[in-house]
Amino acid sequence: MICLLIEVDGRSREIDLPADPAERDDMLAALTGGDFALRETIDRGLDLWMGIGQHDSPANAPASALAADLSGESWRHYHGPVVVCGVELSEAGEEHAVDLTGDQLAALRWRLGRHGAD
């Protein structure tokens, strides 16, 4: 599953997460520097995963600005690396993680650039 990793200094890169949910959860925790990763919806079709359990992680101003920009909620503040993934609803209303599209990746990078990253 293609997602976007955003480092605390604003650098970003595409990552390919495993399809297996347990492996994906382990990788998200490792990438975000947490004991586990917690998901927040930041826009329709976009989830942001942050590490939980590491209290000394530096602020991630670019990711915080991106999430506030997309969600319209300026109170969002994140620490440490974060991962942005695609999500869609099934006909039954269940959320499923999906690849970010090329357009989504480009739009996310453009927005990060507006906030002084990349």
Tab-separated table of C-alpha atoms in Angstrom, residues 1-116:
chain	number	residue	atom	x	y	z
A	1	MET	CA	0.000	0.000	0.000
A	2	ILE	CA	1.597	3.258	-1.154
A	3	CYS	CA	1.631	5.988	1.521
A	4	LEU	CA	3.603	9.156	2.280
A	5	LEU	CA	6.038	9.368	5.202
A	6	ILE	CA	6.545	12.929	6.492
A	7	GLU	CA	9.640	13.482	8.643
A	8	VAL	CA	9.807	16.212	11.318
A	9	ASP	CA	11.995	18.366	9.058
A	10	GLY	CA	9.362	18.219	6.300
A	11	ARG	CA	11.131	15.769	4.023
A	12	SER	CA	8.709	13.255	2.565
A	13	ARG	CA	8.983	10.000	0.693
A	14	GLU	CA	6.701	7.328	-0.632
A	15	ILE	CA	6.637	4.087	1.292
A	16	ASP	CA	5.038	0.749	0.495
A	17	LEU	CA	3.276	-0.760	3.504
A	18	PRO	CA	2.519	-4.497	3.747
A	19	ALA	CA	-0.961	-5.724	2.825
A	20	ASP	CA	-1.214	-7.850	5.978
A	21	PRO	CA	-2.847	-5.680	8.702
A	22	ALA	CA	-0.647	-6.986	11.544
A	23	GLU	CA	2.551	-6.409	9.551
A	24	ARG	CA	1.271	-2.989	8.475
A	25	ASP	CA	0.544	-2.002	12.100
A	26	ASP	CA	4.053	-3.072	13.157
A	27	MET	CA	5.637	-1.118	10.303
A	28	LEU	CA	3.546	1.995	11.036
A	29	ALA	CA	4.659	1.889	14.679
A	30	ALA	CA	8.302	1.528	13.619
A	31	LEU	CA	8.095	4.332	11.032
A	32	THR	CA	6.390	6.759	13.414
A	33	GLY	CA	8.633	5.927	16.368
A	34	GLY	CA	5.800	4.838	18.622
A	35	ASP	CA	4.925	1.791	20.646
A	36	PHE	CA	1.918	1.644	18.317
A	37	ALA	CA	0.402	3.929	15.676
A	38	LEU	CA	-2.899	5.778	15.987
A	39	ARG	CA	-4.985	6.840	12.995
A	40	GLU	CA	-6.777	10.164	12.527
A	41	THR	CA	-8.808	11.215	9.523
A	42	ILE	CA	-7.446	14.490	8.126
A	43	ASP	CA	-9.567	14.735	4.978
A	44	ARG	CA	-12.019	12.666	3.004
A	45	GLY	CA	-9.993	9.755	1.697
A	46	LEU	CA	-6.895	10.535	3.812
A	47	ASP	CA	-5.769	9.183	7.167
A	48	LEU	CA	-2.706	10.278	9.134
A	49	TRP	CA	-0.921	7.743	11.345
A	50	MET	CA	1.117	8.993	14.311
A	51	GLY	CA	3.259	7.186	16.841
A	52	ILE	CA	1.920	6.810	20.364
A	53	GLY	CA	4.001	6.060	23.434
A	54	GLN	CA	7.117	8.097	22.638
A	55	HIS	CA	6.846	11.350	24.590
A	56	ASP	CA	10.178	12.853	23.568
A	57	SER	CA	9.552	13.093	19.810
A	58	PRO	CA	10.129	16.526	18.260
A	59	ALA	CA	7.206	18.508	16.875
A	60	ASN	CA	6.321	17.836	13.255
A	61	ALA	CA	5.301	21.338	12.168
A	62	PRO	CA	4.933	20.469	8.449
A	63	ALA	CA	2.563	17.555	9.186
A	64	SER	CA	0.638	19.642	11.719
A	65	ALA	CA	0.193	22.461	9.185
A	66	LEU	CA	-0.810	19.987	6.467
A	67	ALA	CA	-3.432	18.338	8.686
A	68	ALA	CA	-4.799	21.705	9.822
A	69	ASP	CA	-4.940	22.883	6.208
A	70	LEU	CA	-6.812	19.782	5.040
A	71	SER	CA	-9.131	19.361	8.021
A	72	GLY	CA	-9.754	23.018	8.816
A	73	GLU	CA	-8.917	22.220	12.444
A	74	SER	CA	-5.983	24.373	13.554
A	75	TRP	CA	-5.615	22.580	16.907
A	76	ARG	CA	-4.022	19.508	15.314
A	77	HIS	CA	-0.400	19.096	16.434
A	78	TYR	CA	1.772	16.078	15.740
A	79	HIS	CA	5.155	14.910	16.993
A	80	GLY	CA	7.648	12.625	15.307
A	81	PRO	CA	7.353	11.208	11.800
A	82	VAL	CA	3.828	10.590	10.483
A	83	VAL	CA	2.414	8.521	7.637
A	84	VAL	CA	-0.454	9.633	5.386
A	85	CYS	CA	-2.438	6.837	3.732
A	86	GLY	CA	-5.467	6.599	1.502
A	87	VAL	CA	-8.773	5.263	2.779
A	88	GLU	CA	-12.094	4.469	1.173
A	89	LEU	CA	-15.484	3.264	2.354
A	90	SER	CA	-16.920	-0.026	1.198
A	91	GLU	CA	-20.579	-0.331	0.256
A	92	ALA	CA	-21.144	-1.692	3.774
A	93	GLY	CA	-19.640	1.502	5.241
A	94	GLU	CA	-16.391	-0.096	6.408
A	95	GLU	CA	-13.130	1.808	5.968
A	96	HIS	CA	-10.354	0.154	3.980
A	97	ALA	CA	-6.790	1.382	3.567
A	98	VAL	CA	-5.847	1.965	-0.071
A	99	ASP	CA	-2.886	3.264	-2.061
A	100	LEU	CA	-2.486	6.999	-2.388
A	101	THR	CA	-2.985	7.951	-6.019
A	102	GLY	CA	-0.398	9.892	-7.987
A	103	ASP	CA	-2.671	12.938	-7.814
A	104	GLN	CA	-3.012	12.609	-4.033
A	105	LEU	CA	0.756	12.291	-3.604
A	106	ALA	CA	1.356	15.349	-5.792
A	107	ALA	CA	-1.277	17.388	-3.928
A	108	LEU	CA	0.143	16.419	-0.530
A	109	ARG	CA	3.670	17.362	-1.597
A	110	TRP	CA	2.415	20.654	-3.022
A	111	ARG	CA	0.678	21.464	0.270
A	112	LEU	CA	3.802	20.492	2.228
A	113	GLY	CA	5.810	22.825	-0.008
A	114	ARG	CA	3.460	25.670	0.877
A	115	HIS	CA	4.341	25.080	4.518
A	116	GLY	CA	8.106	25.217	3.957
